[in-house]
PDB file of N, CA and C in Angstrom:
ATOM      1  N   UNK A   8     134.204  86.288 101.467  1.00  0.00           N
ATOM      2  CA  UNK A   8     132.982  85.889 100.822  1.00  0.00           C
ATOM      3  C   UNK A   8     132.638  86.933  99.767  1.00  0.00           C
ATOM      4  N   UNK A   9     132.654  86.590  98.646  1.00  0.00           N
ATOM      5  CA  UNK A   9     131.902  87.504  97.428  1.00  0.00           C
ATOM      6  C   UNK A   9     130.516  87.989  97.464  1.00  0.00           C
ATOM      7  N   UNK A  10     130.413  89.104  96.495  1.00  0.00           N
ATOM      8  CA  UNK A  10     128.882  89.692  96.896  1.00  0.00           C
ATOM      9  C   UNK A  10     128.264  88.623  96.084  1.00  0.00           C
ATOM     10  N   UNK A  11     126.820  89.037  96.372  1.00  0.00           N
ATOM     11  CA  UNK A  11     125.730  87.702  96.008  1.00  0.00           C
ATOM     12  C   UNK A  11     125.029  88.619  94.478  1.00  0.00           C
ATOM     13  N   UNK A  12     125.315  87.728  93.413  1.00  0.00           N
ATOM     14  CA  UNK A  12     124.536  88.525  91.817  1.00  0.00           C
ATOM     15  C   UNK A  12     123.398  88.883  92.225  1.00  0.00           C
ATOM     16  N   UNK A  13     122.638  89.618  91.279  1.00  0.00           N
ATOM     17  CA  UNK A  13     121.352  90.239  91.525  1.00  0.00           C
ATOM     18  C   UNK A  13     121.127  90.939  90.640  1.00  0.00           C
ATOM     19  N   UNK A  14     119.619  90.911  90.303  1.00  0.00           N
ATOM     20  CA  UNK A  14     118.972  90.733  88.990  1.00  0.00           C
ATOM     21  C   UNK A  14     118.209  91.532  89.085  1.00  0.00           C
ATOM     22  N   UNK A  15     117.607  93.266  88.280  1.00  0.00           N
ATOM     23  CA  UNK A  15     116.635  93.870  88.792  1.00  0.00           C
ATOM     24  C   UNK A  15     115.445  93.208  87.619  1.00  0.00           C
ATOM     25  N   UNK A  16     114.265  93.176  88.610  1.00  0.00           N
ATOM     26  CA  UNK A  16     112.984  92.758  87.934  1.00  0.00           C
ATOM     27  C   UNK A  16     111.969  93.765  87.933  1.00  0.00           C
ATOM     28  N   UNK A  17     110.971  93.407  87.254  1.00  0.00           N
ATOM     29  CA  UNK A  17     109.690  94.361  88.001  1.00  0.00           C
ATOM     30  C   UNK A  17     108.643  93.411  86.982  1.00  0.00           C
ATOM     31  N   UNK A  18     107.531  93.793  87.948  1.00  0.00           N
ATOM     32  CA  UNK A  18     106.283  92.579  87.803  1.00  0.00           C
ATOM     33  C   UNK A  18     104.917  92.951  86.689  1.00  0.00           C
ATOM     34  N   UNK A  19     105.079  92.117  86.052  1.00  0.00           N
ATOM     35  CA  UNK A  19     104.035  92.166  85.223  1.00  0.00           C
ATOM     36  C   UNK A  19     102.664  92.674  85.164  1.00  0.00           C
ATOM     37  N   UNK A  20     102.376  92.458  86.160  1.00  0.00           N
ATOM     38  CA  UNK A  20     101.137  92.879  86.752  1.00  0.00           C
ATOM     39  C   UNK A  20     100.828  93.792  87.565  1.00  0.00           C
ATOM     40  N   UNK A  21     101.623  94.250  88.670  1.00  0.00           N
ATOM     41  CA  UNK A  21     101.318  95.325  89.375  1.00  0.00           C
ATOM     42  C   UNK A  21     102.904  96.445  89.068  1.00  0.00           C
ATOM     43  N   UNK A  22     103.408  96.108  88.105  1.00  0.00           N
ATOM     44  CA  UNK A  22     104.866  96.794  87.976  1.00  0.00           C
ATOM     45  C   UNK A  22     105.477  97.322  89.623  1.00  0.00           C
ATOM     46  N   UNK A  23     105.729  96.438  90.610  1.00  0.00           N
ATOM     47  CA  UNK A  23     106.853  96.365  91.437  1.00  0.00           C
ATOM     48  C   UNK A  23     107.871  96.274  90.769  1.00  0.00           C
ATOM     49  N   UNK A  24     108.800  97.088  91.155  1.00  0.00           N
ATOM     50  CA  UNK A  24     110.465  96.803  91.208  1.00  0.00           C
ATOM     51  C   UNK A  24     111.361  95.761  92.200  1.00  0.00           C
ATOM     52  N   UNK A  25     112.004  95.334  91.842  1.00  0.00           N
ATOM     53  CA  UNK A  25     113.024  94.685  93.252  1.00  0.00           C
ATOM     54  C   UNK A  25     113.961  93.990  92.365  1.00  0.00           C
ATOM     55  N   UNK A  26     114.498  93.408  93.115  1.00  0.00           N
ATOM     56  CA  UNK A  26     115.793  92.303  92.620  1.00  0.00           C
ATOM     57  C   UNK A  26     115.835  91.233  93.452  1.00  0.00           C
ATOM     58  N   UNK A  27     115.853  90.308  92.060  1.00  0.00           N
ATOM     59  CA  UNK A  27     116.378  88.716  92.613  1.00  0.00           C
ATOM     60  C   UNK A  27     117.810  88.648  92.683  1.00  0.00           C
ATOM     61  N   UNK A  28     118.086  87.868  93.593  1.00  0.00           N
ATOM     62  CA  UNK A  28     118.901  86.924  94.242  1.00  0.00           C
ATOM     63  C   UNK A  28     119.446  85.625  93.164  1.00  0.00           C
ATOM     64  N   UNK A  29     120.721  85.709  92.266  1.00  0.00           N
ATOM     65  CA  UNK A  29     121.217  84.656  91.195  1.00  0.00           C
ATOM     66  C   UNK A  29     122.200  83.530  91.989  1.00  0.00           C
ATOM     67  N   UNK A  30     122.066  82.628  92.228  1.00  0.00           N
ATOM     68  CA  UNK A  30     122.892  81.481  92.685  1.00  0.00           C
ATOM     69  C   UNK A  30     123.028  80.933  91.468  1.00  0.00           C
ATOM     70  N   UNK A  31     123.947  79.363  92.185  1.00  0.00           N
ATOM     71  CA  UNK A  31     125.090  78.947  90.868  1.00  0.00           C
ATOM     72  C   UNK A  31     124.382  78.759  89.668  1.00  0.00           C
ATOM     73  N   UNK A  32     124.995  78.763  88.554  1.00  0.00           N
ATOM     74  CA  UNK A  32     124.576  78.265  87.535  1.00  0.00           C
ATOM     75  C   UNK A  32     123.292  79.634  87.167  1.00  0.00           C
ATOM     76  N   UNK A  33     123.364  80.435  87.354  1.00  0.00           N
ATOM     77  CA  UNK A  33     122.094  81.360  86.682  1.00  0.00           C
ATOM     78  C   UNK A  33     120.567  81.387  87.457  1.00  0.00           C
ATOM     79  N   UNK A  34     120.691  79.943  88.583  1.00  0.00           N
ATOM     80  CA  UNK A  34     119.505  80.094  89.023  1.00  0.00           C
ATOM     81  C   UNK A  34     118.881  81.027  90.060  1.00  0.00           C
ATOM     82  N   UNK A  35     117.081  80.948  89.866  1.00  0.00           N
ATOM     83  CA  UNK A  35     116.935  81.821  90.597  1.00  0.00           C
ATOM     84  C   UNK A  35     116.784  81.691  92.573  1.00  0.00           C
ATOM     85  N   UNK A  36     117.565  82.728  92.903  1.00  0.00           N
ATOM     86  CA  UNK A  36     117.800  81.983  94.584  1.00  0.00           C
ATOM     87  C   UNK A  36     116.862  82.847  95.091  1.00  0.00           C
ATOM     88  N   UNK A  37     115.390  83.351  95.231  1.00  0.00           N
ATOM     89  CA  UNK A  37     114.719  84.189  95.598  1.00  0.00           C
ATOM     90  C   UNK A  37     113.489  83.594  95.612  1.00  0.00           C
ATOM     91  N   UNK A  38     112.729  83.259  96.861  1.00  0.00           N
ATOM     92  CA  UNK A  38     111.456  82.917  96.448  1.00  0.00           C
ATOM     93  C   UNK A  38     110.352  83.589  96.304  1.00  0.00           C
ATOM     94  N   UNK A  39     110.665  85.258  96.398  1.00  0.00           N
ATOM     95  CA  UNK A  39     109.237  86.216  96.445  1.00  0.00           C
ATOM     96  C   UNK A  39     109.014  86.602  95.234  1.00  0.00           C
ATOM     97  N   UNK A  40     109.807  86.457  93.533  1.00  0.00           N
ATOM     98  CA  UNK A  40     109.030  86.722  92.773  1.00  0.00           C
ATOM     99  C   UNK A  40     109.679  85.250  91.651  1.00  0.00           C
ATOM    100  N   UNK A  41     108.531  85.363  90.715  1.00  0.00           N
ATOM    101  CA  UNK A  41     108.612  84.044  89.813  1.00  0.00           C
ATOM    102  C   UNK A  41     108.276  84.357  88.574  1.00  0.00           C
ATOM    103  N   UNK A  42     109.744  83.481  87.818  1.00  0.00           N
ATOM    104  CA  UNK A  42     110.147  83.795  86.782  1.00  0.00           C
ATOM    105  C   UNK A  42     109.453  83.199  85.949  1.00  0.00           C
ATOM    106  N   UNK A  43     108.419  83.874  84.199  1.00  0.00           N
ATOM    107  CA  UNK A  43     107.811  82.681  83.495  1.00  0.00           C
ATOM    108  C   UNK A  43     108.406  82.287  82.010  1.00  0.00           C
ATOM    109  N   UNK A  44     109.546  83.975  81.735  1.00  0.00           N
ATOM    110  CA  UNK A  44     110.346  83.412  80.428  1.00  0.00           C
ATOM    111  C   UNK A  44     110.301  84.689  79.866  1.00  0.00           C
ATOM    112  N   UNK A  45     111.670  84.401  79.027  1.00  0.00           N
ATOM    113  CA  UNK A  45     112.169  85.457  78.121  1.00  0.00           C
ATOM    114  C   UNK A  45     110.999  85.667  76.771  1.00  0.00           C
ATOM    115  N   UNK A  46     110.037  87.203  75.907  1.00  0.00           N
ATOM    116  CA  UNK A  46     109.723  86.536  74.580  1.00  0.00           C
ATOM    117  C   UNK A  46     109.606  87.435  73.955  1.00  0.00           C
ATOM    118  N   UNK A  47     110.264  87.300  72.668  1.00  0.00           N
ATOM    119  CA  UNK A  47     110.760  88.513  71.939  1.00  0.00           C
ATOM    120  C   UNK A  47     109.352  88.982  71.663  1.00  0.00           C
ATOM    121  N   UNK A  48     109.257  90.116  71.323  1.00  0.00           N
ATOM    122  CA  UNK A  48     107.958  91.297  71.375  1.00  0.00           C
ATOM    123  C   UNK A  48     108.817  92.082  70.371  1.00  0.00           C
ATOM    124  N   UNK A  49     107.489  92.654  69.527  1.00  0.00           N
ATOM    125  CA  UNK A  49     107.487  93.400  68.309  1.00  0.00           C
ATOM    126  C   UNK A  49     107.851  95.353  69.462  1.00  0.00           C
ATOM    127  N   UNK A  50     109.162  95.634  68.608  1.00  0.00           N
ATOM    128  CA  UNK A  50     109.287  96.827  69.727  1.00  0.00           C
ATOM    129  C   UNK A  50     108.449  97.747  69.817  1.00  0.00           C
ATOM    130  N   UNK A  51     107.883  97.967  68.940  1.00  0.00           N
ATOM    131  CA  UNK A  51     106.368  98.892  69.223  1.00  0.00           C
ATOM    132  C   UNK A  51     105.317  98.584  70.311  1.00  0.00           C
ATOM    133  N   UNK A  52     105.080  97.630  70.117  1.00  0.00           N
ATOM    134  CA  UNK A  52     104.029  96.834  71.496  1.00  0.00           C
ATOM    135  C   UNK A  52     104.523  97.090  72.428  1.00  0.00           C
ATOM    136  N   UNK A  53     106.182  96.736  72.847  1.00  0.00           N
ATOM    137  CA  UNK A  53     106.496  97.050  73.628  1.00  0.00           C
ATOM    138  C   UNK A  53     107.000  97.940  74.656  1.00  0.00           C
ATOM    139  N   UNK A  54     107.084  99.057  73.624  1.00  0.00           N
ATOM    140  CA  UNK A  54     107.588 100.466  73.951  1.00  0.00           C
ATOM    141  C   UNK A  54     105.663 101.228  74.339  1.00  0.00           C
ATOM    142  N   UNK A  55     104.706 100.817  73.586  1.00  0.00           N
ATOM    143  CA  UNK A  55     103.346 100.915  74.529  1.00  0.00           C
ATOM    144  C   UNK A  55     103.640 100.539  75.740  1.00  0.00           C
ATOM    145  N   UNK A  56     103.940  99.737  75.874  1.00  0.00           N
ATOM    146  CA  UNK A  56     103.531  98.971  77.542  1.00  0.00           C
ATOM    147  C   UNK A  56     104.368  99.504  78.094  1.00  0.00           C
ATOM    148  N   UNK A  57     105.459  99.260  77.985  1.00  0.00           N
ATOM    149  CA  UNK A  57     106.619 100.027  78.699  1.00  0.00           C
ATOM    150  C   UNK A  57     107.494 101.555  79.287  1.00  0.00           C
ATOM    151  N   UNK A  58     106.309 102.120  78.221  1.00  0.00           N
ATOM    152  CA  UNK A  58     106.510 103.370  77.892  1.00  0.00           C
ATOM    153  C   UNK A  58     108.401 103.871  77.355  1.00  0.00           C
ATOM    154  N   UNK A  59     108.127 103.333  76.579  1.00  0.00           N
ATOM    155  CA  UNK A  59     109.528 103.963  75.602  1.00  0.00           C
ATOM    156  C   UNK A  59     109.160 104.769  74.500  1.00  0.00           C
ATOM    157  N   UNK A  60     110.321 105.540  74.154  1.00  0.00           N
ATOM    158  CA  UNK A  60     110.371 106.234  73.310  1.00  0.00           C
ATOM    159  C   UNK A  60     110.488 105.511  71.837  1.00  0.00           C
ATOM    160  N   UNK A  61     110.139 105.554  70.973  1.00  0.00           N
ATOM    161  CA  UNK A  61     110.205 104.710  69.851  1.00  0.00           C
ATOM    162  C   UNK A  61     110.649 105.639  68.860  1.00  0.00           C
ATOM    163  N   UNK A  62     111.852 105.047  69.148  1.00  0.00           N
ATOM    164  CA  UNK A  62     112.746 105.411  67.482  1.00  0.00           C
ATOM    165  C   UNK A  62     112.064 105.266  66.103  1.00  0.00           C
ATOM    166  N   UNK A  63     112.153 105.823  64.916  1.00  0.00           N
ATOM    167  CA  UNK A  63     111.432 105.468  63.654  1.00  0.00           C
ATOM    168  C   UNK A  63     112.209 104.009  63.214  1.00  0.00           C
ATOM    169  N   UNK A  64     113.774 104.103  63.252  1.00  0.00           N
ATOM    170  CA  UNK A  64     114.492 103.029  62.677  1.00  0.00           C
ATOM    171  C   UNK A  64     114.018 101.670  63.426  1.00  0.00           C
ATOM    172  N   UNK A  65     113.709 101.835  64.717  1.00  0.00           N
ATOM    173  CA  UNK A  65     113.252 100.129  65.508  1.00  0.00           C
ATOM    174  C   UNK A  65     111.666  99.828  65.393  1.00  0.00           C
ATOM    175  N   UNK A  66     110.593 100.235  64.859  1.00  0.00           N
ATOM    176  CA  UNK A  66     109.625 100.077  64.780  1.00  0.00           C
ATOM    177  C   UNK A  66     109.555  98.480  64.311  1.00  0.00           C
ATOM    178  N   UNK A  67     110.357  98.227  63.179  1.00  0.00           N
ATOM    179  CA  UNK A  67     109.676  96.707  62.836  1.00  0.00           C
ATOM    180  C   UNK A  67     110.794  95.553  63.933  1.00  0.00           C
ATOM    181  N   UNK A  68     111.695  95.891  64.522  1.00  0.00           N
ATOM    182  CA  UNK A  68     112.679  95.480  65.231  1.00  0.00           C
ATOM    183  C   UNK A  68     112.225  94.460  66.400  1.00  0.00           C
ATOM    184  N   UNK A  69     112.069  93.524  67.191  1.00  0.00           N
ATOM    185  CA  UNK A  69     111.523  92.828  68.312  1.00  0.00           C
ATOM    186  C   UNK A  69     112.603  93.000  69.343  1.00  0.00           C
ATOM    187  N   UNK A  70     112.593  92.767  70.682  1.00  0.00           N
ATOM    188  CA  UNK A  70     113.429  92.927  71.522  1.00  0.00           C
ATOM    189  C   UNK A  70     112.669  91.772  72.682  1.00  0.00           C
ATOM    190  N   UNK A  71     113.631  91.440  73.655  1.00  0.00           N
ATOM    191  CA  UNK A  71     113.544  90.086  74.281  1.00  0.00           C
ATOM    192  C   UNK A  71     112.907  91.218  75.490  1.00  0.00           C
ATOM    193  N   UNK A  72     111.888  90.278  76.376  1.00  0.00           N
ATOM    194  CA  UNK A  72     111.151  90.835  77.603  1.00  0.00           C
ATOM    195  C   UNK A  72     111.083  90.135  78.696  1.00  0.00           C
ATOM    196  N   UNK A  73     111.281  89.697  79.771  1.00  0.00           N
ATOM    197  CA  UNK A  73     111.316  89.083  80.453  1.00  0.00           C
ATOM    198  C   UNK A  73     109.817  89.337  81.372  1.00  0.00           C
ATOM    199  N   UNK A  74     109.293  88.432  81.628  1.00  0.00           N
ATOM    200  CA  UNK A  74     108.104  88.107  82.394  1.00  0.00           C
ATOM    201  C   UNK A  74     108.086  87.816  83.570  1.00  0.00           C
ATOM    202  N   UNK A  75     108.058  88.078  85.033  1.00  0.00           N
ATOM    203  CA  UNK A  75     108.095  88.417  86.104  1.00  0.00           C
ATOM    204  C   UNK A  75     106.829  88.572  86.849  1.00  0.00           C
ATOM    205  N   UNK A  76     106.922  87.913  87.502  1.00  0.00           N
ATOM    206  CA  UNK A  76     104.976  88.253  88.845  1.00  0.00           C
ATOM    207  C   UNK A  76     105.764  88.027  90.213  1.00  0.00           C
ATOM    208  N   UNK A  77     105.526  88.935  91.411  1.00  0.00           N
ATOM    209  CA  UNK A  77     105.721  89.376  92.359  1.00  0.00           C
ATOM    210  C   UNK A  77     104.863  88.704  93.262  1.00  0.00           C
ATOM    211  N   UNK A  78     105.167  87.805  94.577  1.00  0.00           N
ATOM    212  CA  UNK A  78     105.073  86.977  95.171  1.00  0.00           C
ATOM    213  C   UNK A  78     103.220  87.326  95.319  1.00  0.00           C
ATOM    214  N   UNK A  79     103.412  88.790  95.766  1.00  0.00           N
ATOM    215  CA  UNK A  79     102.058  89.148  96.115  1.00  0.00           C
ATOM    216  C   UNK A  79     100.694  88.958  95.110  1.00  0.00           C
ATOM    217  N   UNK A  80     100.826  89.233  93.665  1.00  0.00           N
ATOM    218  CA  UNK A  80     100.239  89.042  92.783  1.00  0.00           C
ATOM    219  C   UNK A  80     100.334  87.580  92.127  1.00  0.00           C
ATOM    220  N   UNK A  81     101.634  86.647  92.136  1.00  0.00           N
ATOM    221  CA  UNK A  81     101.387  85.475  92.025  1.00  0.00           C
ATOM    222  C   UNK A  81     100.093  84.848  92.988  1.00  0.00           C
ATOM    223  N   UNK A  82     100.112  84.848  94.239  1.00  0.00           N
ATOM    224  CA  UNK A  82      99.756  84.548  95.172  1.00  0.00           C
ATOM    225  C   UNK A  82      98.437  84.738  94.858  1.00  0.00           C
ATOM    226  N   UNK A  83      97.362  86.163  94.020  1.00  0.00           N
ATOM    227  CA  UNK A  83      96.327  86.632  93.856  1.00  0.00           C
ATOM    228  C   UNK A  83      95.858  85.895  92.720  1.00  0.00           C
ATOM    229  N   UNK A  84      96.980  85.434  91.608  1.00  0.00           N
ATOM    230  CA  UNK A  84      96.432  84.660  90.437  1.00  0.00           C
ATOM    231  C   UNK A  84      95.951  83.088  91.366  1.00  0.00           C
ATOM    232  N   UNK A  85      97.069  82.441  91.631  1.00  0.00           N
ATOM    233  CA  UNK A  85      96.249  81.353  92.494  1.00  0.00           C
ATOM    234  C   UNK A  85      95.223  81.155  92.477  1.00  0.00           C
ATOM    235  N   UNK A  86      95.019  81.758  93.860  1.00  0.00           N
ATOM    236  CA  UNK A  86      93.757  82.136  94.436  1.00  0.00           C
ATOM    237  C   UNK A  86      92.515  82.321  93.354  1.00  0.00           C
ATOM    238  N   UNK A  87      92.632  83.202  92.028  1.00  0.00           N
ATOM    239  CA  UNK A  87      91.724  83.626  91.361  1.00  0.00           C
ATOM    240  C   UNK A  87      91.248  81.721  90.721  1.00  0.00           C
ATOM    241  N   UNK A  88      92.414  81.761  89.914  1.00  0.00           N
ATOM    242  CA  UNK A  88      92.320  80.187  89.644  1.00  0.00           C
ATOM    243  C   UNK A  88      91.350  79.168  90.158  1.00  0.00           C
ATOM    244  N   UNK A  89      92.179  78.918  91.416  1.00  0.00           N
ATOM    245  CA  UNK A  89      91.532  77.799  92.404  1.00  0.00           C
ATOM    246  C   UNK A  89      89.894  78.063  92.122  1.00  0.00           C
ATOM    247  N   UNK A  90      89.685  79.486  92.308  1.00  0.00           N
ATOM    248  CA  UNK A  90      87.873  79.411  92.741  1.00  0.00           C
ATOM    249  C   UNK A  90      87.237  79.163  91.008  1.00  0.00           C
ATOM    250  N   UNK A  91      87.766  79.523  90.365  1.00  0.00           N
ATOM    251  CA  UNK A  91      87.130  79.234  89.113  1.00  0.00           C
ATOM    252  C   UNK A  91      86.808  77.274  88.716  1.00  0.00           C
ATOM    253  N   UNK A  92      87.450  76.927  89.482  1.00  0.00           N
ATOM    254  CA  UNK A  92      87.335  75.513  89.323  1.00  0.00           C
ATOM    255  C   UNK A  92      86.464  74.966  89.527  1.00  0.00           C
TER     256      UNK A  92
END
């Protein structure tokens, strides 16, 4: 039996680390954190948030980010949701 792919993430919102679980085809086989999409970001913005070092040459440059929420904090948006209704 082959090892199982795996994907390191970390969460948008409370920046957890972990790794998903990749089954066939790219999908995601993990149900504790949820995926909302790849979106290119201006690298400056993102090197704020992220805390990177920012080169002078990549300033006008964008780079792809992946968006990630952690079962626990999905779970808290819900919740926030629902009562606003």
């Amino acid at each position: 039996m082959g090892k199982k792919a795996t994907h390191k993430v970390a969460c948008a919102i409370c920046g957890k680390e972990g790794e998903v679980a990749v089954g066939k085809g790219e999908k995601i086989a993990d149900k504790s954190w949820s995926f909302f999409g790849k979106f290119n970001v201006n690298y400056e913005a993102a090197a704020s948030i992220l805390k990177l070092e920012q080169p002078d040459f990549a300033k006008s440059e964008s780079v792809p980010i992946e968006y990630w929420e952690c079962e626990d904090c999905y779970k808290d948006m819900e919740r926030i949701l629902k009562n606003e209704r």
